[in-house]
Coordinates of C-alpha atoms in Angstrom, one line a residue:
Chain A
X49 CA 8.4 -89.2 -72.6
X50 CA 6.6 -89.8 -75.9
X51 CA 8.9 -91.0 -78.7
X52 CA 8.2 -89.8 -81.9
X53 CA 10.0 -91.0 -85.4
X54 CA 10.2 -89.4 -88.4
X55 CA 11.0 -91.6 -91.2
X56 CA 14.3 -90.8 -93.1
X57 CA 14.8 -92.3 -96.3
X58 CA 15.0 -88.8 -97.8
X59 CA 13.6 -85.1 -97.6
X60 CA 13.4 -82.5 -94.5
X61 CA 14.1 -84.8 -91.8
X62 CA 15.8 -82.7 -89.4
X63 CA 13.5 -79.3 -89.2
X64 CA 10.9 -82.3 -87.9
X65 CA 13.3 -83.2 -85.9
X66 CA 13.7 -80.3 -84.2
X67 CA 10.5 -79.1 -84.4
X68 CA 9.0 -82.3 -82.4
X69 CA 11.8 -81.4 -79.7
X70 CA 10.2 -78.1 -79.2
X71 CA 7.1 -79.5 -79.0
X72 CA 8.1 -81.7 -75.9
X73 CA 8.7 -85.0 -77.4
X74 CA 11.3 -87.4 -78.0
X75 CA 12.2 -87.4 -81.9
X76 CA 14.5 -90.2 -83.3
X77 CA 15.2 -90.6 -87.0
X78 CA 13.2 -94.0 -89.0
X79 CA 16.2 -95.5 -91.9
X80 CA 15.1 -99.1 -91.1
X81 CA 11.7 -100.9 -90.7
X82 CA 13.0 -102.5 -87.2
X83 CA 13.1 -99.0 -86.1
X84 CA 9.1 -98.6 -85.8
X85 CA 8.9 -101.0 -82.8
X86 CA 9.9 -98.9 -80.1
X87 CA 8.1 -95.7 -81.4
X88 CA 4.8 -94.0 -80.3
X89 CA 3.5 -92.0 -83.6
X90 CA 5.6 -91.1 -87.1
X91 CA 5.9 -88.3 -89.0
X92 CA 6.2 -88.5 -92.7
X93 CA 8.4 -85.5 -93.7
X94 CA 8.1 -83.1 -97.2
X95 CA 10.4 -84.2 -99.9
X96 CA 10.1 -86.3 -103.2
X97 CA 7.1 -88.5 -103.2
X98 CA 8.5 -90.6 -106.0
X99 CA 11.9 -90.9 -104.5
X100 CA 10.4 -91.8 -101.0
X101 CA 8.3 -94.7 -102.6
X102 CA 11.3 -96.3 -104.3
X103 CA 13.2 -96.7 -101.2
X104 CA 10.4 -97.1 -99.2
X105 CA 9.9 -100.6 -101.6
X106 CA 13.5 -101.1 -101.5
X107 CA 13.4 -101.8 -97.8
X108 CA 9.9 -103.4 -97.7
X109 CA 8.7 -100.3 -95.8
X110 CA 4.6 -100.7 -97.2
X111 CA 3.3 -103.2 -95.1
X112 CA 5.2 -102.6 -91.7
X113 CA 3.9 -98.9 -92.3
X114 CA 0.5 -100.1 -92.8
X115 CA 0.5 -102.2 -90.0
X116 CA 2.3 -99.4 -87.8
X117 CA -0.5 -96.9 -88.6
X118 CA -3.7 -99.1 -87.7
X119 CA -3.3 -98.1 -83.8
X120 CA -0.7 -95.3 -84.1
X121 CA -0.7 -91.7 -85.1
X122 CA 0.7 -90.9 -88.1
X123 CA 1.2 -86.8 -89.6
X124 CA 2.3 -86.2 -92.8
X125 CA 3.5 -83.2 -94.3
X126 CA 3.7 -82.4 -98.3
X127 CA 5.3 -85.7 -99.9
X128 CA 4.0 -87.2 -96.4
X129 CA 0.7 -86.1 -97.3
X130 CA 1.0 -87.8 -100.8
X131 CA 1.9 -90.7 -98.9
X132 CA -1.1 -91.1 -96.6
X133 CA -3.7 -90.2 -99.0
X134 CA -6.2 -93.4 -100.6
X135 CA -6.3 -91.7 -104.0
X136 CA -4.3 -89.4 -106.7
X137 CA -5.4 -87.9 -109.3
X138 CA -4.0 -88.9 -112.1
X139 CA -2.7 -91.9 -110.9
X140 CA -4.0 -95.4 -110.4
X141 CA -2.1 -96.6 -107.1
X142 CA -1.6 -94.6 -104.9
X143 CA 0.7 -95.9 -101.4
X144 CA -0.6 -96.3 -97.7
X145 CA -4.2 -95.1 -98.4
X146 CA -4.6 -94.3 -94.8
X147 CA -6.1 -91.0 -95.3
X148 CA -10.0 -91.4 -97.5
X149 CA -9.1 -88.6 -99.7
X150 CA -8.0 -87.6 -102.9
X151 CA -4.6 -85.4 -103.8
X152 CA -3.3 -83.8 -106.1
X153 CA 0.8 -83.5 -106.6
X154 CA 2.2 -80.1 -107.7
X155 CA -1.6 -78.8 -107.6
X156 CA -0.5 -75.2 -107.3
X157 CA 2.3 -75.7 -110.1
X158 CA 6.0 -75.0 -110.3
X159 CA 8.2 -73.6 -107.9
X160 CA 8.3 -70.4 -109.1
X161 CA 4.7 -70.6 -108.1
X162 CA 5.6 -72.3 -104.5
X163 CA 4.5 -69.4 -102.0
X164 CA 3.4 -68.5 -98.0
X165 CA 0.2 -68.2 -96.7
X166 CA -1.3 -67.1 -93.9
X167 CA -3.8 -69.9 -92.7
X168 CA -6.6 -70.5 -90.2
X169 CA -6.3 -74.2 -88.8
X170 CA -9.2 -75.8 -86.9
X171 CA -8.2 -76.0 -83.0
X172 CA -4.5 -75.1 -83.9
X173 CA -5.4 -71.6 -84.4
X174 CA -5.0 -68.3 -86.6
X175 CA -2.1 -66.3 -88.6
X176 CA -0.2 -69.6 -88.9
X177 CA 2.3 -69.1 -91.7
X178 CA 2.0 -72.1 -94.2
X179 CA 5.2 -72.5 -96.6
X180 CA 3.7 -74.3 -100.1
X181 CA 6.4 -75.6 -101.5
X182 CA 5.6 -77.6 -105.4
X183 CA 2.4 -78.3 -102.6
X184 CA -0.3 -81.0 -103.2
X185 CA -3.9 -80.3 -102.0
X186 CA -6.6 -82.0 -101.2
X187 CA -9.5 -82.7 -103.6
X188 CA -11.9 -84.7 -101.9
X189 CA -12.5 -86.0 -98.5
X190 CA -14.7 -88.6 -97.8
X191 CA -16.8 -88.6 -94.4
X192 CA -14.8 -89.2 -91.9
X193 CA -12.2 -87.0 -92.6
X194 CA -12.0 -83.3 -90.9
X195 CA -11.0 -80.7 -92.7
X196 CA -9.0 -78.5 -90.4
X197 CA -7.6 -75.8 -93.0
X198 CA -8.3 -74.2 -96.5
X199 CA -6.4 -71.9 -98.7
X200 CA -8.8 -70.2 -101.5
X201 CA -11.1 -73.1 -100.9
X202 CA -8.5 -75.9 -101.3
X203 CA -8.4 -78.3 -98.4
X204 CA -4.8 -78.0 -97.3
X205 CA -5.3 -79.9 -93.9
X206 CA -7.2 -82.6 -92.8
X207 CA -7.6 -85.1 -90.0
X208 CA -8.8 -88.6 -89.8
X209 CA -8.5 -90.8 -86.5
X210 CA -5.2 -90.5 -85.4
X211 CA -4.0 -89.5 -89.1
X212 CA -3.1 -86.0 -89.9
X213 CA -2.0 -83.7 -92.8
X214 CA -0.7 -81.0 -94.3
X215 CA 0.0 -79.7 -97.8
X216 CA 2.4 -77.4 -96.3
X217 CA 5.6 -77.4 -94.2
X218 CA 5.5 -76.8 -90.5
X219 CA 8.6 -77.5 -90.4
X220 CA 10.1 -74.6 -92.2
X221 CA 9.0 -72.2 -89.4
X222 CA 9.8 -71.6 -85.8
X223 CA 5.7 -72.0 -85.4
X224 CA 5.3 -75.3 -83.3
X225 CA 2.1 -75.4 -83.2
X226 CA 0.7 -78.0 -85.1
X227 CA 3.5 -80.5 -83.9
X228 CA 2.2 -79.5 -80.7
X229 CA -0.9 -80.7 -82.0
X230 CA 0.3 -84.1 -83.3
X231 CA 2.4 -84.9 -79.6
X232 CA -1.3 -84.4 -78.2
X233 CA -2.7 -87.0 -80.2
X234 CA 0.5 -89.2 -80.1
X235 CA -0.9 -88.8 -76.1
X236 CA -3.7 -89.5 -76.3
X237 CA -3.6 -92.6 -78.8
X238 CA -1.1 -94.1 -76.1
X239 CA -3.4 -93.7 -73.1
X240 CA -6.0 -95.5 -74.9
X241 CA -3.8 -98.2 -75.7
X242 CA -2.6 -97.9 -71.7
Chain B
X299 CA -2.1 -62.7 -98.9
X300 CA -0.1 -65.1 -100.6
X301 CA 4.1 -64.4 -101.0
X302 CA 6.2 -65.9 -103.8
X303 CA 10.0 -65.9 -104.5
X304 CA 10.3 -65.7 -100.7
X305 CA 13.8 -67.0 -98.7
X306 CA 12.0 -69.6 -97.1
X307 CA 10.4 -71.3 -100.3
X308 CA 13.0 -70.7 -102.2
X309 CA 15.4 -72.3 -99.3
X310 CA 12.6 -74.5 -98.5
X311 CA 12.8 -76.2 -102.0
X312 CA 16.3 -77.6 -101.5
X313 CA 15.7 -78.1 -97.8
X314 CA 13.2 -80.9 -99.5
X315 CA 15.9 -82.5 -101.6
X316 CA 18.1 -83.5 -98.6
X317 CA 19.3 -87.0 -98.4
X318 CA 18.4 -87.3 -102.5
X319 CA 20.3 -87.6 -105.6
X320 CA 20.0 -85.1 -108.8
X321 CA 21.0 -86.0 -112.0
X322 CA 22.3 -84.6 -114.7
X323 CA 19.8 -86.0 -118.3
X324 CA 20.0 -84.7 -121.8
X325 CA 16.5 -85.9 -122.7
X326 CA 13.3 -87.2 -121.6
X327 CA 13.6 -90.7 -121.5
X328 CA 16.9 -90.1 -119.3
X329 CA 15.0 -88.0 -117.0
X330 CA 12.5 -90.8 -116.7
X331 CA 14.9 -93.7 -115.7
X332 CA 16.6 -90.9 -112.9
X333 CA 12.9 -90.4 -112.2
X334 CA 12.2 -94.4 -111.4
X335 CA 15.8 -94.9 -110.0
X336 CA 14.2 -92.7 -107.2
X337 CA 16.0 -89.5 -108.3
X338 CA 14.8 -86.1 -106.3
X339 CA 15.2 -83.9 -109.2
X340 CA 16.9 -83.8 -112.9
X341 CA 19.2 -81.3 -114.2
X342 CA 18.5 -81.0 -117.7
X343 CA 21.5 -80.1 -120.5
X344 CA 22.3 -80.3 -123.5
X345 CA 25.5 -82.8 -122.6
X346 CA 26.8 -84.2 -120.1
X347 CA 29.9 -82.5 -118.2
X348 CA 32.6 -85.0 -119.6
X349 CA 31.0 -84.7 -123.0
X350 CA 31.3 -80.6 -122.8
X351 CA 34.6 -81.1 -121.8
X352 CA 35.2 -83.8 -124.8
X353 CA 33.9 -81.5 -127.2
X354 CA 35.6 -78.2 -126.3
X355 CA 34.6 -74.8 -127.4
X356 CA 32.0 -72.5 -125.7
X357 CA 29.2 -74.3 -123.5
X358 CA 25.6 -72.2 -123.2
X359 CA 22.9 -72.9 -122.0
X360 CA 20.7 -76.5 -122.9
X361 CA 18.6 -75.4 -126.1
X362 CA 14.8 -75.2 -124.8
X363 CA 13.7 -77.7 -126.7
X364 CA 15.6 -80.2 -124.6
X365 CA 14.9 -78.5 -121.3
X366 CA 11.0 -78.4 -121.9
X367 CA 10.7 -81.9 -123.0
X368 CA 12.7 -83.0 -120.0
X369 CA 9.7 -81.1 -117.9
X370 CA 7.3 -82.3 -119.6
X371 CA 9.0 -85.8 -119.1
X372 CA 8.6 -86.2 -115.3
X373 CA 6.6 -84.9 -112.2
X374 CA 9.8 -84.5 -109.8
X375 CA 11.9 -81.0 -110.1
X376 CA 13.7 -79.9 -113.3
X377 CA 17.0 -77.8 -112.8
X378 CA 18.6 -76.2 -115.5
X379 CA 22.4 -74.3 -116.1
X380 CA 22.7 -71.1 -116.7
X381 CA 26.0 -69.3 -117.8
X382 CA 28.2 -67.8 -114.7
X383 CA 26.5 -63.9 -114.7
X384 CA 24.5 -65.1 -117.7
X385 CA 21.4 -62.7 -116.7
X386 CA 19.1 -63.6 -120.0
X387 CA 20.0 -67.0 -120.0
X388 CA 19.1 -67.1 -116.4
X389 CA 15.3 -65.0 -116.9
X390 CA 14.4 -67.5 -120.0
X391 CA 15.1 -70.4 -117.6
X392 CA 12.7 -69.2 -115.6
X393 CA 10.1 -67.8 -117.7
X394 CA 10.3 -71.4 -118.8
X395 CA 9.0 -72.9 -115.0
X396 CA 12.5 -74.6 -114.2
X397 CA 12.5 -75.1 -110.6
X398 CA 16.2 -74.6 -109.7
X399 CA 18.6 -72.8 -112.1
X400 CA 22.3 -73.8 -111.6
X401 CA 24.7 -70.6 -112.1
X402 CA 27.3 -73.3 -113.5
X403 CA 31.2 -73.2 -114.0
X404 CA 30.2 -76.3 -116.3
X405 CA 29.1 -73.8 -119.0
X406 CA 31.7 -71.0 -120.0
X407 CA 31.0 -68.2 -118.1
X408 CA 29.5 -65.0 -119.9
X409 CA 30.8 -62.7 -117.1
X410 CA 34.2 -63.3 -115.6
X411 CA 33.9 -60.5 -113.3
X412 CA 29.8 -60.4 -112.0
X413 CA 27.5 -63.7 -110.5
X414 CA 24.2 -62.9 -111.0
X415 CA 22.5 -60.9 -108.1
X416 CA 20.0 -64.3 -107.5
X417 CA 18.0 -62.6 -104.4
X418 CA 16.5 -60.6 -108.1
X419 CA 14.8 -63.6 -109.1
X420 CA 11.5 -65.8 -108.4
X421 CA 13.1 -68.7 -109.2
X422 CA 15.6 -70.4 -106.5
X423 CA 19.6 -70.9 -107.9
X424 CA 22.6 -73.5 -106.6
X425 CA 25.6 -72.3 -107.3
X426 CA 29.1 -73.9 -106.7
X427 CA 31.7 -73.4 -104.3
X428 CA 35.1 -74.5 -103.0
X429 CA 35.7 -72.9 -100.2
X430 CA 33.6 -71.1 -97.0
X431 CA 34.1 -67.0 -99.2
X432 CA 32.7 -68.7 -102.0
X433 CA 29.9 -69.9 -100.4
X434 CA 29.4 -67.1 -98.2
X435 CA 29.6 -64.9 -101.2
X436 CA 27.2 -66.5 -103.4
X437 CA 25.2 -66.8 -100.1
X438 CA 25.0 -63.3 -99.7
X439 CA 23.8 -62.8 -103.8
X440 CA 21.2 -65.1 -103.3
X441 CA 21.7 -68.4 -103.8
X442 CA 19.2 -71.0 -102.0
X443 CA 21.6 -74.0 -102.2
X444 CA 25.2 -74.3 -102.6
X445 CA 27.1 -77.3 -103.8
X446 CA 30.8 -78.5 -104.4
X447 CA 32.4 -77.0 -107.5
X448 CA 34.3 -80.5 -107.6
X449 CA 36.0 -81.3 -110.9
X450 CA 32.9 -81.5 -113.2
X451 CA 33.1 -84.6 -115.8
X452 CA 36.2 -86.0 -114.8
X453 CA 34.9 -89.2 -112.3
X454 CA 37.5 -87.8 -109.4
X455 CA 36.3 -87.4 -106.7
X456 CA 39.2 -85.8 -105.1
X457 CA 38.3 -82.1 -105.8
X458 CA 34.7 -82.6 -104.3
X459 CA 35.9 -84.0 -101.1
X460 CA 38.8 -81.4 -100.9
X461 CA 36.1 -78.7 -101.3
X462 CA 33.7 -80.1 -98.7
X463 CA 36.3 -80.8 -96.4
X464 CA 37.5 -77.2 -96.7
X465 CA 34.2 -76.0 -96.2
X466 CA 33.4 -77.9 -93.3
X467 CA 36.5 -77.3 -91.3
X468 CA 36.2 -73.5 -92.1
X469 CA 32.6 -73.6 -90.5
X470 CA 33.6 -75.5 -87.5
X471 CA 36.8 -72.4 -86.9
X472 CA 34.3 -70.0 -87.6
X473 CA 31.6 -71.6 -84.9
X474 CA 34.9 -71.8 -82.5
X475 CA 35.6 -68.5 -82.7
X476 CA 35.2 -65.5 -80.7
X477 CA 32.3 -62.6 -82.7
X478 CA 35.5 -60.1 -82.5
X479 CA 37.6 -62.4 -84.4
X480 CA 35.1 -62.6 -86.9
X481 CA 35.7 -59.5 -89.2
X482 CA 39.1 -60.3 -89.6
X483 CA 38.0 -64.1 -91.0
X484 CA 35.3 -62.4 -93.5
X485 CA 38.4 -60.2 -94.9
X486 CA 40.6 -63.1 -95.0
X487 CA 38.0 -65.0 -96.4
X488 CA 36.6 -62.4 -98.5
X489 CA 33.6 -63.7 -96.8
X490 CA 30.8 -60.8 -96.1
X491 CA 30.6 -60.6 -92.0
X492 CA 26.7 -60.9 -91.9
X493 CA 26.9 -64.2 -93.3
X494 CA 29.5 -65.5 -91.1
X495 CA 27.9 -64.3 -88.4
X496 CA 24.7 -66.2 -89.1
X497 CA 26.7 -69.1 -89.7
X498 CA 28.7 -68.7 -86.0
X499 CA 25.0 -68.3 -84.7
X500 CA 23.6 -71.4 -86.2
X501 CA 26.8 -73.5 -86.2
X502 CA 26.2 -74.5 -89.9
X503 CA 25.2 -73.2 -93.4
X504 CA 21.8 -71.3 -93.8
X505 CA 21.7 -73.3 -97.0
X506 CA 21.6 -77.2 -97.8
X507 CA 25.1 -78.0 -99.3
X508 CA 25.0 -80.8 -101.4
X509 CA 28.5 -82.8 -103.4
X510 CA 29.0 -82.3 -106.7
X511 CA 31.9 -83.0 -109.2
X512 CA 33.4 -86.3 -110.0
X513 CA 30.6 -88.5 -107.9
X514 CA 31.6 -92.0 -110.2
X515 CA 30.5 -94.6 -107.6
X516 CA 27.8 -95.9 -105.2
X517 CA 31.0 -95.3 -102.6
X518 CA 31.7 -91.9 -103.7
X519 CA 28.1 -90.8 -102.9
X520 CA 28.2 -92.3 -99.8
X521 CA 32.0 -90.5 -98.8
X522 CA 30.4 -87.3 -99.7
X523 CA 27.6 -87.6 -97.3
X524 CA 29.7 -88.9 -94.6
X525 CA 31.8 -85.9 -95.1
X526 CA 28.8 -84.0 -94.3
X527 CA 27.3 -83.2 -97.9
X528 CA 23.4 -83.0 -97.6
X529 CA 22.8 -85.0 -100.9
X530 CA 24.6 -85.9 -103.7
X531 CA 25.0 -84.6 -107.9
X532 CA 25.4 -86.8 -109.9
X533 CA 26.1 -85.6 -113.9
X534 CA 28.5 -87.6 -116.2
X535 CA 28.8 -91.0 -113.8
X536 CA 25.2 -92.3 -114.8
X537 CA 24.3 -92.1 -118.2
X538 CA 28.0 -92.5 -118.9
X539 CA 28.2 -96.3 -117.2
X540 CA 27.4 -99.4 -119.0
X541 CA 23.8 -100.1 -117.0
X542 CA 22.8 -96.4 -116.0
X543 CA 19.2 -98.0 -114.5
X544 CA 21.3 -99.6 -112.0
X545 CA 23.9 -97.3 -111.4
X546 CA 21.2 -94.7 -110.6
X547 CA 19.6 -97.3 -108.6
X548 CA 22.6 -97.7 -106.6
X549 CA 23.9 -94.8 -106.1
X550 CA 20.6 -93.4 -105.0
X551 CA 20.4 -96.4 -102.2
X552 CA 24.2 -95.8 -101.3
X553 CA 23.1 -92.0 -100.8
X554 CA 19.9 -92.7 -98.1
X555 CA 22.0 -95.4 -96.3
X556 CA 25.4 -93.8 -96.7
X557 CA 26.3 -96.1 -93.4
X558 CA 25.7 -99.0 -94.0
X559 CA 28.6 -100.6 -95.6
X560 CA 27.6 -104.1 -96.1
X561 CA 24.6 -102.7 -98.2
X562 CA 27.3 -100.4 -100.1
X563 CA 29.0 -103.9 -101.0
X564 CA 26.0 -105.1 -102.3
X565 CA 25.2 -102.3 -104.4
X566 CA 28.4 -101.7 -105.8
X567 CA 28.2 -105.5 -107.1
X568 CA 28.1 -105.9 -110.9
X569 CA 27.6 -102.1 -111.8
X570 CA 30.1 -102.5 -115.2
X571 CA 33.0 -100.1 -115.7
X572 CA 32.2 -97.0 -114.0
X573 CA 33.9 -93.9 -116.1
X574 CA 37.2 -93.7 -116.8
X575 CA 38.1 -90.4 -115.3
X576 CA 40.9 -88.6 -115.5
X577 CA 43.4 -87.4 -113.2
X578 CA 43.5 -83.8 -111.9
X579 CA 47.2 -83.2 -112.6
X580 CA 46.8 -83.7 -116.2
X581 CA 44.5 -81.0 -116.7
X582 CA 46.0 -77.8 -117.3
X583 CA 44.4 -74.0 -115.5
X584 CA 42.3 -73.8 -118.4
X585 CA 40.8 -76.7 -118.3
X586 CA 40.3 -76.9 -114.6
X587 CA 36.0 -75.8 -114.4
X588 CA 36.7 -75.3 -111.2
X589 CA 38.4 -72.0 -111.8
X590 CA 35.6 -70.0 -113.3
X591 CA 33.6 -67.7 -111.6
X592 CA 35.4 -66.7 -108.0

């Protein structure tokens, strides 16, 4: 069975949890970087961007995260998403640059202004209900990235390789889907290894 | 079509905060150490709970001066306190952009009788709670998060674990029990049956439940998630110790790896005198914070 970790220094660890478990997968919980070895793909959950970067210095997390995500899937959701991405506005580092795209944080603004949408996502599929919570989006994507979703013309999902992301939270629903998604590439990243 | 104010964001948004630490700041500069000690969110106020208690007399609402430079300070969530039933104080907080309003027993309440009906508002609330009809009932008027009421300001502990350990053993009798013994535990409780019911269907809260009230050390944080807490409050203890930098470092640390004790050694390792504190039996009803609202 594929084994799938989601990395819990902080935020919505176990709705990913469960959601990978309903997507047919083994999901175990990432607090240390010894923990990456026996996994097949990672997914980085919604939270506090800022607060996940600390800790993820703290326990020299960077590189063993960089290293882990040059032949395995990675899928990051909100924060995660902030994570992955090369550039943010606004900013001048930004943390794993796996993703060749520019964010945004709280592009939407406050949470007062955090909201649902319904979404069409590129091979997912249709009336998926997206929770934006403080949500990022994407600015820019550079060429090799695939833009799998838009909300009013804001990139809110994307691809890359084995990378994917969302502004939103999957999570938050009883929608599988695009966890579904992920295990397939988590599958199909490790017969290519295999 | 695009939904705001809904259960799930407004849920959602604490359901983001898990495993974090929010602390309390008077001004922006505060709210940008908590911000680089790898705080999840700030509550802005005008003093701290040990200082309201210190200075006595009727605690309102932070001044908006305070409150808007503190979000204008950082890019992680701002939460603000609003009087118990305080319904003005409650629609400027949010017609300011807070992202979580706080129906506090910190401040004196403005209705002794009434909460405020949160399920009214865009904006999400936490609200306090010492036992499972508490929570249940503040749960049922709309509140997104709940937390310990604790003993706010004091540096005890004791009345936050007593409250989470109340809370979690009442869930766990009402998950045991059979649905026709249910009614008579939300009378008992004075807990409303809808809500109980969910929680006997899920087996837990259908809100994150966080400590609050008396958190002092990197330990304490760590007790209260062991006890089951989802993340930690944090108001007097940080900018009250002699290094606050790395007491919020610490206790934020202590909070994500809440079992690993030789780390909790490490961290708790030249912090300075944490507060004093004060001992529960010395306060009288009326000073008790814990008391107000029901």
């Amino acid at each position: 069975m594929l084994k799938i970790g989601v990395l819990a220094l902080q935020g919505a660890v176990r709705e990913h949890v469960a959601a990978i478990e309903a997507s047919g997968a083994e999901a175990v919980t990432v607090k240390r970087v010894d923990e990456l070895a026996d996994i097949d793909g990672l997914v980085m959950p919604g939270g506090e961007s800022t607060a996940m970067r600390r800790l993820i210095d703290k326990y020299h997390f960077l590189e063993p995260l960089k290293k882990f995500a040059q032949n395995k899937p990675v899928f990051g959701t909100c924060a995660g998403l902030i994570l992955m991405a090369k550039r943010i506005q606004g900013q001048d580092t930004a943390h794993l640059e796996l993703i060749d795209m520019t964010v945004e944080r709280n592009a939407f603004g406050r949470q007062v202004d955090s909201f649902e949408a319904e979404l069409m996502i590129h091979g997912v599929g249709e009336d998926y209900t997206g929770v934006f919570i403080r949500a990022p989006f994407i600015v820019e994507v550079g060429p090799e990235v695939e833009i799998l979703s838009k909300h009013n013309d804001r990139i809110v999902a994307a691809k890359q390789g084995h990378f994917l992301c969302a502004a939103f939270h999957p999570e938050l629903t009883d929608d599988y889907r695009l966890h579904q998604y992920f295990v397939k590439m988590v599958q199909t990243a490790k017969e290519v290894v295999a | 079509m695009l939904k705001t104010g809904t259960e799930r964001v407004k849920r959602g948004m604490a359901e983001m905060q898990k495993g974090g630490v929010i602390m309390d700041v008077v001004n922006a500069e505060q709210a940008r150490i908590a911000e680089a000690a790898g705080a999840v969110a700030v509550m802005a106020l005008e003093r701290v709970p040990s200082d309201i208690r210190a200075a006595g007399g009727v605690a309102r609402m932070a001044d908006p001066t305070i409150t808007e430079e503190v979000l204008n300070a950082v890019s992680i969530p701002v939460m603000a306190k609003a009087r118990i039933g305080h319904i003005v104080e409650a629609r400027v907080l949010e017609a300011m952009g807070v992202d979580y309003i706080d129906e506090s027993e910190v401040l004196t309440p403005a209705d002794e009788v009434f909460h405020l009906l949160k399920s009214d508002y865009t904006v999400p609330f936490v609200c306090g709670a010492r036992d499972l009809g508490e929570a249940s009932r503040r749960i049922a008027e709309g509140a997104s998060m709940l937390r310990t009421k604790g003993e706010p300001g004091t540096g005890n502990i004791v009345e936050a674990v007593r409250h989470m350990r109340m809370i979690q053993g009442q869930i766990r009798k009402v998950v045991a029990m059979s649905e026709d013994e249910l009614m008579t535990e939300a009378k008992n409780l004075g807990a409303p049956f809808e809500v109980l019911l969910q929680i006997k269907k899920a087996g837990k809260l259908p809100v994150v439940n966080f400590a609050a009230g008396g958190i002092a050390t990197p330990a304490d944080a760590a007790l209260m998630m062991e006890l089951g807490a989802d993340g930690v409050f944090v108001g007097s203890g940080i900018f009250k110790s002699e290094n606050p930098e790395k007491f919020a470092r610490a206790i934020v640390e202590a909070t994500t790896h809440y079992q690993d004790y030789k780390l909790i050694a490490e961290l708790s390792k030249g912090l300075g005198t944490a507060m004093k504190g004060i001992d529960i039996s010395t306060l009288a009803h009326g000073e008790r914070m814990q008391e107000r609202g029901w």
